[in-house]
mmCIF file of C-alpha atoms and ligand atoms in Angstrom:
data_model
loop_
_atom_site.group_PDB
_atom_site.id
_atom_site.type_symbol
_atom_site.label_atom_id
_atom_site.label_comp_id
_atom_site.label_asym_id
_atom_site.label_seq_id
_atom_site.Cartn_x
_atom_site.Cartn_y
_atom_site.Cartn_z
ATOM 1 C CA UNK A 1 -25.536 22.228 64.579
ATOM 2 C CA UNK A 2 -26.577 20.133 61.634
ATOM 3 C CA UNK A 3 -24.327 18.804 59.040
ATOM 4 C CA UNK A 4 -26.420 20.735 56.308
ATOM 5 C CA UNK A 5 -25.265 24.417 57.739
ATOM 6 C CA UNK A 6 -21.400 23.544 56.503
ATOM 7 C CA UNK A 7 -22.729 23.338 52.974
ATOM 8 C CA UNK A 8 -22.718 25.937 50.835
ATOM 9 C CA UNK A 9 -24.556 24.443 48.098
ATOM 10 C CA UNK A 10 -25.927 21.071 46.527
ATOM 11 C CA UNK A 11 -23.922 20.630 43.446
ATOM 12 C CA UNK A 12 -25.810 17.066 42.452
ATOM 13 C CA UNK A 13 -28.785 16.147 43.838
ATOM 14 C CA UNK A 14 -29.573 12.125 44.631
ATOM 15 C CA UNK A 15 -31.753 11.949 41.555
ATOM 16 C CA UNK A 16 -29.430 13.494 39.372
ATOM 17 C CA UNK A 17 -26.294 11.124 41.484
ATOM 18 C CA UNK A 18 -28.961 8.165 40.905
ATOM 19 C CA UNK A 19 -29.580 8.300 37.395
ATOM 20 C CA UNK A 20 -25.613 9.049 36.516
ATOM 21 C CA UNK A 21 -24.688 6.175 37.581
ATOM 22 C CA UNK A 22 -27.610 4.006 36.209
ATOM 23 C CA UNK A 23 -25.768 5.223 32.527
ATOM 24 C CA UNK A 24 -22.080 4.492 33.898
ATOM 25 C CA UNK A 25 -23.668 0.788 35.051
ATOM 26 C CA UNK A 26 -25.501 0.208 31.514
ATOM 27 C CA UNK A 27 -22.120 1.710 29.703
ATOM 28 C CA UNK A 28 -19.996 -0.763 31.824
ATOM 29 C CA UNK A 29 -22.783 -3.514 31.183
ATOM 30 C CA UNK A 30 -22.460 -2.938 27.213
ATOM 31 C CA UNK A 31 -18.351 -2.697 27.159
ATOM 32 C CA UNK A 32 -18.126 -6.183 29.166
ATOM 33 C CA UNK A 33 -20.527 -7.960 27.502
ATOM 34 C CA UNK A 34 -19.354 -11.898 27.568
ATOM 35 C CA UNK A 35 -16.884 -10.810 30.584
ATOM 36 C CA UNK A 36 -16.674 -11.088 34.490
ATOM 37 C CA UNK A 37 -14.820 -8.321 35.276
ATOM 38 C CA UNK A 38 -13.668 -7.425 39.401
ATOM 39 C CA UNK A 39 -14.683 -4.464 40.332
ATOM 40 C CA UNK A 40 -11.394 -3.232 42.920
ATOM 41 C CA UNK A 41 -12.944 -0.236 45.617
ATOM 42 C CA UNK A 42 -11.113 2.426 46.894
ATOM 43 C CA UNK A 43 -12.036 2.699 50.341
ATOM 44 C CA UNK A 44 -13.353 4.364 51.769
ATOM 45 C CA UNK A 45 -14.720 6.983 49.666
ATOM 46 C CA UNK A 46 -16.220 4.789 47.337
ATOM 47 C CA UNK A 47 -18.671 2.912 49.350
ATOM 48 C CA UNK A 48 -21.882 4.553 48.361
ATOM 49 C CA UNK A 49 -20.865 5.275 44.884
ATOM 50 C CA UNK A 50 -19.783 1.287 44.085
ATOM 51 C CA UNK A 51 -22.975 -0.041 45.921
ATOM 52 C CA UNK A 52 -24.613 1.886 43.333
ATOM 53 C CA UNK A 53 -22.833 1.294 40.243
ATOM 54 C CA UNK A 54 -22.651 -2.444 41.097
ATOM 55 C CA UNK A 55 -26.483 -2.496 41.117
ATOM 56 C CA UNK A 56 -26.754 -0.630 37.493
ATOM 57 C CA UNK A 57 -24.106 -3.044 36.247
ATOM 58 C CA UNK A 58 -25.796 -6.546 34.258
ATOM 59 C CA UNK A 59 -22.770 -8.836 34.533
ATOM 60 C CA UNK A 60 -21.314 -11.879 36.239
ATOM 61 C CA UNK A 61 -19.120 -9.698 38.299
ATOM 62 C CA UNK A 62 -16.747 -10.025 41.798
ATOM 63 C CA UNK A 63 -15.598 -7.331 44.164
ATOM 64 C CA UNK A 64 -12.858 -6.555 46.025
ATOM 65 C CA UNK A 65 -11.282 -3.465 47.972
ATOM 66 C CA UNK A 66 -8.485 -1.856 48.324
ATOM 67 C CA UNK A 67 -8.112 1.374 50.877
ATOM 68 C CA UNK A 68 -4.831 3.917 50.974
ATOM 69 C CA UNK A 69 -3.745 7.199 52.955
ATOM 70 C CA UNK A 70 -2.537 9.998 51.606
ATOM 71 C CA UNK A 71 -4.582 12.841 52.925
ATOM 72 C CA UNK A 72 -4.644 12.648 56.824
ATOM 73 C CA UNK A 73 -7.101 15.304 57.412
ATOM 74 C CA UNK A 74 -5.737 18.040 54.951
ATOM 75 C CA UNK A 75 -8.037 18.634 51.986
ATOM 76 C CA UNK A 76 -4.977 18.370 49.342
ATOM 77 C CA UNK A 77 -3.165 14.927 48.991
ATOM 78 C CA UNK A 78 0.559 14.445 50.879
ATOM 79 C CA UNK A 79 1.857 13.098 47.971
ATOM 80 C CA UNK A 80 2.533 10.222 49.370
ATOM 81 C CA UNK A 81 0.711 7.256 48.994
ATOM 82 C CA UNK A 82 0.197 4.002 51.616
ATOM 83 C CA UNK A 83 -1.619 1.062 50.724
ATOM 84 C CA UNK A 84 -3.260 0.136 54.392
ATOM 85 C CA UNK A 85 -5.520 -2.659 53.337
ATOM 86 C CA UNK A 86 -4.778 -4.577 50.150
ATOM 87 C CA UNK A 87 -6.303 -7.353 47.734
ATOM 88 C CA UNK A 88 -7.852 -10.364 48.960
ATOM 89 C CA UNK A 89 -8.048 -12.113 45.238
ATOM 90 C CA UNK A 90 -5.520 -12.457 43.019
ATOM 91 C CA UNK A 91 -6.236 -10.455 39.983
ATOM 92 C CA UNK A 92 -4.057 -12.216 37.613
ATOM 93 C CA UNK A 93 -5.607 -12.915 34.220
ATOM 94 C CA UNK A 94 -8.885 -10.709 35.398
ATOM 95 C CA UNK A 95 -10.807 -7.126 33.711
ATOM 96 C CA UNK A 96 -9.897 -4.927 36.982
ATOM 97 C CA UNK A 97 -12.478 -1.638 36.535
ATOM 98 C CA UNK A 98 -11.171 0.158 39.771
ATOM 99 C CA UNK A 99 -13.712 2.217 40.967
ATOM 100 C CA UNK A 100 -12.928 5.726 43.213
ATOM 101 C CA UNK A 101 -15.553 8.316 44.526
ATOM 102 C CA UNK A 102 -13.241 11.436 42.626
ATOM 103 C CA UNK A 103 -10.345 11.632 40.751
ATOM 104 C CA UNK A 104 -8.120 14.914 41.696
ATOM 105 C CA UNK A 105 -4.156 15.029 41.695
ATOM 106 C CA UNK A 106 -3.861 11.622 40.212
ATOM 107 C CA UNK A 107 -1.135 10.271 42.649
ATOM 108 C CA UNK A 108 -3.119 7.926 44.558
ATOM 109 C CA UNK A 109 -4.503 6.689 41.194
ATOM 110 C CA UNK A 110 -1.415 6.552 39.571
ATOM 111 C CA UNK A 111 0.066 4.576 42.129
ATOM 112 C CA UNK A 112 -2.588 1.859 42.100
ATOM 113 C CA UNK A 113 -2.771 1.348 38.648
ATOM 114 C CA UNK A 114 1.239 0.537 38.782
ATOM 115 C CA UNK A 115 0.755 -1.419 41.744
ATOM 116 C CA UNK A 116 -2.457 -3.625 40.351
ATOM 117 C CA UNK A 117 -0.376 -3.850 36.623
ATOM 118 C CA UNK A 118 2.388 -5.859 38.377
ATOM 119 C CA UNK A 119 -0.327 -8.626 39.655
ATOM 120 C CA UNK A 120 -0.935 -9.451 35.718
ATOM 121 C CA UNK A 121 -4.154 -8.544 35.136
ATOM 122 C CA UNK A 122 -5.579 -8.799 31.478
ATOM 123 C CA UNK A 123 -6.667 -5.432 31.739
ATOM 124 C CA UNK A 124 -7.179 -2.674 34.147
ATOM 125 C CA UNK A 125 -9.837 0.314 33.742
ATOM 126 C CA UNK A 126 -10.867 3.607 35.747
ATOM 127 C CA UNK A 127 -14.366 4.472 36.753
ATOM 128 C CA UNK A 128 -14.690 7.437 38.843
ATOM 129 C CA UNK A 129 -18.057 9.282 39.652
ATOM 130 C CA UNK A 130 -16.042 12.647 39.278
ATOM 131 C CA UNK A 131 -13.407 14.058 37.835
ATOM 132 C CA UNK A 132 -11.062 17.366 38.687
ATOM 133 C CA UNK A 133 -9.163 17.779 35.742
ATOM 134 C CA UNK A 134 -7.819 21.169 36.824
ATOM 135 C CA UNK A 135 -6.250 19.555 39.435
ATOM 136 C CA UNK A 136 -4.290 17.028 38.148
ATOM 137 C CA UNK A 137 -0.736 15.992 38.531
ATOM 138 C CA UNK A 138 -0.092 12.931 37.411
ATOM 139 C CA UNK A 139 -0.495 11.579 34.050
ATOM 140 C CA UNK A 140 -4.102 9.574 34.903
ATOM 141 C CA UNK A 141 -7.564 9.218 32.729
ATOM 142 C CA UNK A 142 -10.681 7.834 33.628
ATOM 143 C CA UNK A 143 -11.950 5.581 31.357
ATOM 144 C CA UNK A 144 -15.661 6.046 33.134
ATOM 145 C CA UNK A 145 -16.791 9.455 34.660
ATOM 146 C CA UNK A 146 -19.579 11.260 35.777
ATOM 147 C CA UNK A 147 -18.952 14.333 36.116
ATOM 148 C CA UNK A 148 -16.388 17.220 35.900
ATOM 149 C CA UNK A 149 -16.362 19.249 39.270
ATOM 150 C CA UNK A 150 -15.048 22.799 39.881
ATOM 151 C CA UNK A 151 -12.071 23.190 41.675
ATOM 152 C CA UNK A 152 -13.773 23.193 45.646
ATOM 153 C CA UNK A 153 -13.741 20.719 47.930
ATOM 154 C CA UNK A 154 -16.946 18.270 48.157
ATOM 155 C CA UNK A 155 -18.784 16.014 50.101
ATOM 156 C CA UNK A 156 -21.364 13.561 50.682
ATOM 157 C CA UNK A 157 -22.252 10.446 48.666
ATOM 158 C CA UNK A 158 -19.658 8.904 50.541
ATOM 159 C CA UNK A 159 -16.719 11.388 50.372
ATOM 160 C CA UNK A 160 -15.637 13.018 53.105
ATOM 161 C CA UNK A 161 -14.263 15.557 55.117
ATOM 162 C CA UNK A 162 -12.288 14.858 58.388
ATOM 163 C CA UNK A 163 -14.209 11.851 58.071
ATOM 164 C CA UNK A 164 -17.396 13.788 58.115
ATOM 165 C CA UNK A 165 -19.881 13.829 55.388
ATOM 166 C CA UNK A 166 -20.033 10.627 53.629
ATOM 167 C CA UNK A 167 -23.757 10.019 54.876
ATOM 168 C CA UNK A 168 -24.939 12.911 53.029
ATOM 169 C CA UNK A 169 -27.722 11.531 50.377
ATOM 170 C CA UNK A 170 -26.394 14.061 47.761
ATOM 171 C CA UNK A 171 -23.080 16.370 46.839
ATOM 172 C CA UNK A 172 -22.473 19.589 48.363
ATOM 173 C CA UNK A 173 -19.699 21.650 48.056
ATOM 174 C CA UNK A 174 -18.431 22.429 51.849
ATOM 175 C CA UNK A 175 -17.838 25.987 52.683
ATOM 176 C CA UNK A 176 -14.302 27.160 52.976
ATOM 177 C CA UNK A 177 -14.306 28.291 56.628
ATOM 178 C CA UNK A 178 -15.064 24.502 57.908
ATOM 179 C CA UNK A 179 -11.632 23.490 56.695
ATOM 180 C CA UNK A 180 -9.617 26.906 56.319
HETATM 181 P P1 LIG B 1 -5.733 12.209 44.344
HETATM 182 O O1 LIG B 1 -4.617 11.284 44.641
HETATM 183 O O2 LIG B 1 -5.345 13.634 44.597
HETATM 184 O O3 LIG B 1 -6.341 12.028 42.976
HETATM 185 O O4 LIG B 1 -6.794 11.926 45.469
HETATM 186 C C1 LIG B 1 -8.000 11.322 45.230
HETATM 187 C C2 LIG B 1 -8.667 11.125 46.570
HETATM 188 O O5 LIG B 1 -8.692 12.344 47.309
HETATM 189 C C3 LIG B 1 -10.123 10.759 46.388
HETATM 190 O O6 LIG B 1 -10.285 9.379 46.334
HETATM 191 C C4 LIG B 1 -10.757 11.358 47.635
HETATM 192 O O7 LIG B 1 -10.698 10.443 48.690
HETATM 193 C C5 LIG B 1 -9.915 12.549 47.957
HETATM 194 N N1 LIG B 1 -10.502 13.804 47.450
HETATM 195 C C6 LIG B 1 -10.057 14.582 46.435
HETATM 196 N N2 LIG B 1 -10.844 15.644 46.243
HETATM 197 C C7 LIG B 1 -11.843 15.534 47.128
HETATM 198 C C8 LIG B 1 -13.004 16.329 47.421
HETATM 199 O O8 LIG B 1 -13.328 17.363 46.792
HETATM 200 N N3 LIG B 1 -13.792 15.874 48.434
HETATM 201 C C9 LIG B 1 -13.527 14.746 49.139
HETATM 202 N N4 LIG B 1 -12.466 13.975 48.903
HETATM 203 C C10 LIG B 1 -11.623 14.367 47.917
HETATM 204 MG MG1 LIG B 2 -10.918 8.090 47.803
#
């Protein structure tokens, strides 16, 4: 069976995905104008996303990644957050824009944000392609979005189900009976 018969619909298509993130890059571009900010990843989910946005940004910039676990293979966070790969730059002094694929509870967020704050960074800002406000539980704003979802559970563009997915050219939202 083909991936495309566990989606129940296309939420964004790879045009609409495309030219969202050209506007996050040029609003990124404008706000760091005369900077070199480090753009930190959240593995692995934000792989496609950052490629991307990296491309639609006009700036001396570096990268770096960062991955945690908190999910195993539920589709609602444990809670608890592990980092399992961490910096390899010190960020001390730098513009950090941390950049995740969606931003739901908060907790893994939340977490990094403490965690990068204590390596002295001059400043530290969100971008996140999308955003599940309904959903949250800790007290975390993206500075950058793309869009607001609904409360479901979606893939493609790099996130993932059970590690499935994240080659998908565009965002579906999965249908309930693949993960219920
Ligand atoms: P949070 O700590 O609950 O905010 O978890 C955020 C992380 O959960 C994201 O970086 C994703 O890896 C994952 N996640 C949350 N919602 C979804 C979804 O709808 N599809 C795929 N992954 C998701
Ligand atoms: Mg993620």
């Amino acid at each position: 069976m083909s991936m495309i018969n566990d989606i129940e619909r296309v939420l964004f298509s790879q045009q609409e995905l495309q030219s969202k993130v050209t506007e996050l890059g040029a609003r990124i571009t404008e706000d760091y104008a005369g900077k070199e900010p480090i753009f930190v990843g959240v593995l692995k989910g934000c792989f496609v996303f950052m490629a991307d946005l990296m491309r639609a940004v006009n700036l001396p910039c570096q990268i770096d990644f960062m991955a945690v676990s908190s999910y195993g293979k539920g589709t609602t966070s444990s809670g608890e957050v592990q980092i399992t790969k961490d910096l390899s730059y010190d960020i001390a002094g730098r513009d950090v824009i941390i950049v995740e694929d969606i931003l739901d509870s908060g907790v893994t967020l939340n977490y990094l944000i403490g965690y990068l704050k204590h390596r002295n960074p001059r400043s530290v800002r969100i971008v996140t392609l999308f955003d599940k406000p309904s959903r949250r539980k800790a007290p975390v704003k993206a500075d950058y979005y793309g869009y607001e979802v609904p409360d479901a559970f979606i893939v493609g563009y790099g996130l993932d189900y059970a590690e499935k997915y994240r080659n998908l050219p565009y965002i579906g939202i999965l249908k309930p009976e693949i993960y219920e």
